[in-house]
CSV table of C-alpha atoms and ligand atoms in Angstrom, one decimal:
chain,number,residue,atom,x,y,z
P,1,MET,CA,-3.7,19.8,-11.4
P,2,LYS,CA,-4.0,17.8,-8.2
P,3,LYS,CA,-3.3,14.1,-8.5
P,4,LYS,CA,-6.4,12.0,-8.0
P,5,ILE,CA,-5.9,9.2,-5.5
P,6,ALA,CA,-7.9,6.0,-4.9
P,7,VAL,CA,-7.3,4.3,-1.5
P,8,LEU,CA,-8.1,0.6,-1.5
P,9,LEU,CA,-8.6,-1.2,1.9
P,10,SER,CA,-10.4,-4.1,3.5
P,11,ASN,CA,-12.0,-5.2,6.7
P,12,LYS,CA,-8.8,-6.7,8.0
P,13,GLY,CA,-7.4,-3.3,9.1
P,14,THR,CA,-8.6,-0.3,11.0
P,15,GLY,CA,-8.2,2.4,8.3
P,16,SER,CA,-5.6,4.2,10.3
P,17,ASN,CA,-3.3,4.7,7.3
P,18,LEU,CA,-6.2,6.2,5.4
P,19,GLU,CA,-6.7,8.6,8.2
P,20,ALA,CA,-3.0,9.4,8.1
P,21,ILE,CA,-3.2,10.2,4.4
P,22,ILE,CA,-6.3,12.4,4.9
P,23,ARG,CA,-4.6,14.4,7.6
P,24,SER,CA,-1.4,14.8,5.7
P,25,ILE,CA,-3.3,16.2,2.8
P,26,LYS,CA,-5.4,18.5,5.1
P,27,THR,CA,-2.3,19.9,6.8
P,28,GLY,CA,-0.4,20.4,3.5
P,29,ARG,CA,2.3,17.8,4.3
P,30,VAL,CA,1.1,16.1,1.1
P,31,LYS,CA,0.6,18.6,-1.6
P,32,ASN,CA,-0.9,18.4,-5.0
P,33,ALA,CA,-3.2,15.4,-4.0
P,34,GLU,CA,-6.8,14.7,-3.4
P,35,ILE,CA,-8.6,11.5,-2.5
P,36,VAL,CA,-11.4,10.9,-5.0
P,37,VAL,CA,-12.6,7.5,-3.9
P,38,VAL,CA,-12.1,4.9,-1.1
P,39,VAL,CA,-12.8,1.3,-2.1
P,40,SER,CA,-13.3,-1.8,0.0
P,41,ASN,CA,-14.0,-5.3,-1.2
P,42,GLU,CA,-16.2,-5.8,1.8
P,43,SER,CA,-18.9,-3.7,3.4
P,44,ASP,CA,-17.7,-3.9,7.0
P,45,ALA,CA,-14.3,-2.2,6.7
P,46,TYR,CA,-13.7,0.4,9.3
P,47,GLY,CA,-11.9,2.4,6.7
P,48,LEU,CA,-15.2,3.1,5.0
P,49,VAL,CA,-16.6,4.6,8.2
P,50,ARG,CA,-13.6,6.9,8.4
P,51,ALA,CA,-13.9,7.8,4.7
P,52,ARG,CA,-17.6,8.7,5.1
P,53,LYS,CA,-16.8,10.8,8.2
P,54,TYR,CA,-14.7,13.0,5.8
P,55,LYS,CA,-17.4,12.8,3.1
P,56,PHE,CA,-15.2,11.0,0.6
P,57,PRO,CA,-17.0,8.9,-2.0
P,58,THR,CA,-16.9,5.2,-1.1
P,59,VAL,CA,-17.4,2.0,-3.2
P,60,ILE,CA,-17.9,-1.5,-2.0
P,61,PHE,CA,-16.5,-3.6,-4.8
P,62,ASP,CA,-17.7,-7.0,-3.7
P,63,LEU,CA,-15.6,-10.0,-4.9
P,64,SER,CA,-17.9,-12.7,-3.5
P,65,HIS,CA,-20.7,-11.3,-5.7
P,66,TYR,CA,-18.5,-11.7,-8.8
P,67,LEU,CA,-17.6,-15.2,-7.9
P,68,ARG,CA,-21.3,-16.2,-7.2
P,69,GLU,CA,-22.1,-14.9,-10.7
P,70,GLY,CA,-19.5,-17.3,-12.2
P,71,LYS,CA,-17.1,-14.4,-13.0
P,72,THR,CA,-13.4,-14.7,-12.5
P,73,ARG,CA,-10.9,-12.8,-10.3
P,74,PHE,CA,-9.4,-11.4,-13.5
P,75,GLN,CA,-12.8,-10.0,-14.5
P,76,TYR,CA,-13.0,-8.4,-11.1
P,77,ASP,CA,-9.5,-6.8,-11.4
P,78,HIS,CA,-10.3,-5.6,-14.9
P,79,ASP,CA,-13.6,-4.0,-13.9
P,80,LEU,CA,-12.1,-2.4,-10.8
P,81,GLY,CA,-9.2,-0.9,-12.8
P,82,LYS,CA,-11.6,0.3,-15.5
P,83,MET,CA,-13.9,1.9,-13.0
P,84,LEU,CA,-11.1,3.8,-11.2
P,85,LYS,CA,-9.7,5.0,-14.5
P,86,ASP,CA,-12.9,5.8,-16.4
P,87,GLU,CA,-15.2,7.0,-13.6
P,88,TYR,CA,-12.8,8.5,-11.1
P,89,HIS,CA,-9.9,9.4,-13.4
P,90,VAL,CA,-7.5,8.1,-10.8
P,91,ASP,CA,-3.7,8.9,-11.1
P,92,LEU,CA,-2.5,6.9,-8.2
P,93,VAL,CA,-3.9,3.8,-6.4
P,94,VAL,CA,-2.8,3.4,-2.8
P,95,LEU,CA,-3.3,-0.1,-1.3
P,96,ALA,CA,-3.6,0.6,2.5
P,97,GLY,CA,-4.6,-2.7,3.8
P,98,TRP,CA,-6.0,-4.2,0.6
P,99,MET,CA,-5.7,-8.0,0.9
P,100,LEU,CA,-6.3,-9.2,-2.6
P,101,ILE,CA,-3.4,-9.9,-5.0
P,102,VAL,CA,-3.4,-7.4,-7.8
P,103,SER,CA,-3.2,-9.0,-11.2
P,104,LYS,CA,-2.0,-7.7,-14.6
P,105,TYR,CA,-5.6,-7.1,-15.5
P,106,PHE,CA,-5.7,-4.3,-13.0
P,107,LEU,CA,-2.1,-3.1,-13.4
P,108,ARG,CA,-2.5,-2.5,-17.1
P,109,TYR,CA,-4.6,0.5,-16.2
P,110,PHE,CA,-2.0,1.8,-13.7
P,111,SER,CA,1.5,0.8,-14.6
P,112,ASN,CA,3.9,2.1,-11.9
P,113,LYS,CA,0.9,3.9,-10.4
P,114,VAL,CA,-0.1,1.4,-7.7
P,115,ILE,CA,1.7,1.7,-4.3
P,116,ASN,CA,1.4,-0.8,-1.5
P,117,LEU,CA,2.1,-0.7,2.2
P,118,HIS,CA,3.6,-3.9,3.4
P,119,PRO,CA,4.1,-4.7,7.2
P,120,GLY,CA,7.6,-6.2,6.7
P,121,LEU,CA,10.9,-5.0,5.3
P,122,LEU,CA,11.3,-5.8,1.6
P,123,PRO,CA,14.3,-5.4,-0.8
P,124,ASP,CA,13.9,-4.5,-4.5
P,125,GLY,CA,13.1,-7.5,-6.7
P,126,LYS,CA,13.3,-11.1,-5.5
P,127,LYS,CA,16.4,-10.8,-3.2
P,128,LYS,CA,16.0,-12.9,0.0
P,129,TRP,CA,17.8,-10.6,2.3
P,130,ILE,CA,17.7,-6.9,3.1
P,131,THR,CA,20.5,-4.9,4.5
P,132,LEU,CA,19.4,-2.6,7.3
P,133,VAL,CA,20.5,1.0,7.6
P,134,GLY,CA,22.9,-0.2,10.4
P,135,GLY,CA,24.5,-2.8,8.0
P,136,GLU,CA,22.8,-5.9,9.5
P,137,LYS,CA,21.0,-8.3,7.3
P,138,VAL,CA,17.5,-9.7,7.9
P,139,LEU,CA,15.2,-11.9,5.8
P,140,ALA,CA,12.6,-10.3,3.7
P,141,ILE,CA,9.1,-11.0,5.0
P,142,ARG,CA,6.9,-11.8,2.0
P,143,GLY,CA,3.5,-13.3,1.5
P,144,LEU,CA,2.3,-12.5,5.0
P,145,HIS,CA,-0.4,-10.0,6.0
P,146,THR,CA,-0.8,-7.7,9.0
P,147,ASN,CA,-0.3,-9.5,12.4
P,148,HIS,CA,1.2,-12.6,10.7
P,149,ALA,CA,4.0,-10.6,9.2
P,150,VAL,CA,4.7,-8.9,12.6
P,151,LYS,CA,4.6,-12.3,14.4
P,152,TYR,CA,7.1,-13.7,11.9
P,153,ALA,CA,9.7,-11.1,12.8
P,154,LEU,CA,9.1,-11.8,16.5
P,155,ASP,CA,9.2,-15.6,16.2
P,156,HIS,CA,12.4,-15.5,14.2
P,157,ASN,CA,14.1,-13.1,16.6
P,158,PHE,CA,14.8,-10.4,14.1
P,159,PRO,CA,16.6,-7.4,15.7
P,160,VAL,CA,14.6,-5.0,13.5
P,161,THR,CA,11.5,-5.2,11.4
P,162,GLY,CA,9.4,-2.5,9.8
P,163,SER,CA,7.2,-1.6,6.9
P,164,THR,CA,7.8,-0.9,3.2
P,165,VAL,CA,6.1,1.2,0.6
P,166,HIS,CA,6.7,-0.1,-2.8
P,167,PHE,CA,5.3,-0.1,-6.3
P,168,ILE,CA,3.2,-3.1,-7.2
P,169,THR,CA,4.2,-5.3,-10.0
P,170,GLU,CA,2.8,-8.7,-11.1
P,171,LYS,CA,5.3,-10.4,-8.8
P,172,VAL,CA,3.9,-10.3,-5.3
P,173,ASP,CA,6.0,-8.3,-2.8
P,174,GLU,CA,8.8,-7.8,-5.3
P,175,GLY,CA,8.0,-4.4,-6.7
P,176,PRO,CA,10.5,-1.5,-6.6
P,177,VAL,CA,10.8,0.0,-3.1
P,178,ILE,CA,10.0,3.6,-2.5
P,179,LEU,CA,10.5,4.0,1.3
P,180,ARG,CA,11.1,1.7,4.3
P,181,GLY,CA,10.5,2.4,7.9
P,182,GLU,CA,12.7,0.3,10.2
P,183,VAL,CA,11.5,-0.4,13.7
P,184,PRO,CA,13.8,-2.0,16.3
P,185,ILE,CA,12.3,-5.0,18.2
P,186,LEU,CA,12.4,-4.6,22.0
P,187,PRO,CA,12.9,-7.5,24.4
P,188,ARG,CA,9.4,-7.4,25.8
P,189,ASP,CA,7.6,-6.8,22.6
P,190,THR,CA,4.3,-8.5,21.7
P,191,VAL,CA,2.7,-8.5,18.3
P,192,ASP,CA,0.4,-5.7,19.5
P,193,SER,CA,3.2,-3.5,21.0
P,194,LEU,CA,5.4,-4.0,18.0
P,195,TYR,CA,2.7,-3.5,15.4
P,196,ALA,CA,1.6,-0.3,17.2
P,197,ARG,CA,5.1,1.2,16.7
P,198,MET,CA,5.2,0.0,13.1
P,199,LYS,CA,1.9,1.7,12.4
P,200,LYS,CA,3.3,5.0,13.7
P,201,ARG,CA,6.1,4.7,11.1
P,202,GLU,CA,3.6,3.6,8.4
P,203,HIS,CA,1.6,6.8,9.1
P,204,LEU,CA,4.8,8.8,8.2
P,205,ILE,CA,6.3,6.8,5.3
P,206,LEU,CA,3.0,6.2,3.4
P,207,PRO,CA,2.1,9.9,3.1
P,208,GLU,CA,5.7,10.7,2.3
P,209,ALA,CA,5.7,8.3,-0.6
P,210,ILE,CA,2.4,9.7,-1.8
P,211,SER,CA,3.8,13.2,-1.6
P,212,LEU,CA,6.9,12.2,-3.6
P,213,PHE,CA,4.7,10.6,-6.3
P,214,CYS,CA,2.3,13.6,-6.5
P,215,GLU,CA,5.2,16.0,-6.8
P,216,GLY,CA,6.6,14.0,-9.7
P,217,LYS,CA,9.7,13.0,-7.8
P,218,LEU,CA,9.6,9.2,-8.3
P,219,MET,CA,10.8,7.3,-11.3
P,220,VAL,CA,11.3,3.6,-11.9
P,221,ARG,CA,14.4,2.6,-13.8
P,222,ARG,CA,15.5,-1.0,-14.2
P,223,GLY,CA,13.4,-2.3,-11.3
P,224,LYS,CA,14.5,0.4,-8.9
P,225,VAL,CA,12.9,3.6,-7.7
P,226,ILE,CA,14.9,6.8,-8.2
P,227,ILE,CA,13.9,9.7,-6.0
P,228,SER,CA,14.6,13.1,-7.5
P,229,LYS,CA,16.3,15.7,-5.4
P,230,GLY,CA,15.0,19.0,-6.7
P,231,THR,CA,14.2,18.9,-10.4
P,232,HIS,CA,16.7,16.2,-11.5
P,233,PHE,CA,16.6,12.5,-11.2
P,234,LEU,CA,19.9,11.4,-9.8
I,301,GRF,C1,-1.0,-1.9,7.5
I,301,GRF,O1,-0.3,-2.4,8.6
I,301,GRF,C2,-0.3,-2.3,6.2
I,301,GRF,O2,1.1,-2.5,6.4
I,301,GRF,C3,-1.0,-3.6,5.8
I,301,GRF,O3,-2.3,-3.4,6.3
I,301,GRF,C4,-2.3,-2.6,7.4
I,301,GRF,C5,-3.5,-1.6,7.4
I,301,GRF,O4,-3.6,-1.0,8.6
I,301,GRF,N1,-0.9,-3.9,4.4
I,301,GRF,P1,-4.6,0.2,8.9
I,301,GRF,O5,-6.0,-0.4,8.5
I,301,GRF,O6,-4.3,1.3,8.0
I,301,GRF,O7,-4.6,0.5,10.3
C-alpha cells in the first residue's frame, strides 16, 4: 500500500519543495507514496495554488481563528494531528515551510513520522557544531527560518551552509538527521543567490528522504537515523 503523505506549508515560502515532491512522485523517483492532503495555516500560501493545480485536497487550518475563540495552541496541534490521522489516514507528515513549532500534542499521533526541512545544517541532538563532509566544523543554525537562516551563515562567514531533513521531536531543531545537503558559500553570494542554490539541493534531499521513509528504509535508534542498505538496517 502506498504511504499517505500530508505536506504542511505556510505563506512564508513559495511551495517549491511541494512541487519537487509532486514531480518526484510523478516521475517515479519517489515510489510507494501519494500526497493525500496539503495544509496551510493561512489562506494565501502559494503552495496551496500549486496543490490545487495538481488537484490535491487542500485544507486551511487557521490558527488565528483558534486563538480568537479562546482555544490554545495545544488544542490546535491536537486537532490538526487528529484530523490528519482520522480523516486522511496519513502515514508521513512533511513540513515543507511550516513555520509553527510542533508540540507533543501533534507528535503523539505521528511519532517518528514527521519530517522537517530546515534551511541550515544541523547535527543530531543538541550538539553545537557540525562536522562537514570535508572535515571542517561549522556552528549549527537553529531557531531561524528561511532567509534569516541563510543570512546568518553569510553574516558569520561560514565556508559552507546547507539544508537538513530531520525527524521532528519535541526539542526544536534537535531531531535525528536523515539527510543534509551542503552548499559552499561563494565570495559574491547574496541571501538570494545562496538561497537559490540551497533550494536546488532541498529539491533533491527532501524527495530522497521521503523515498527512504516510504520504502521502509529509515529507522531511529538512540536518537540517530539508521538508513538501511538493501533489506537490513546496518
Ligand atoms: C525551505 O527553504 C525550507 O528549508 C524552509 O522553508 C522553505 C520553504 O521553501 N523550512 P519553499 O516554499 O518550498 O520554496
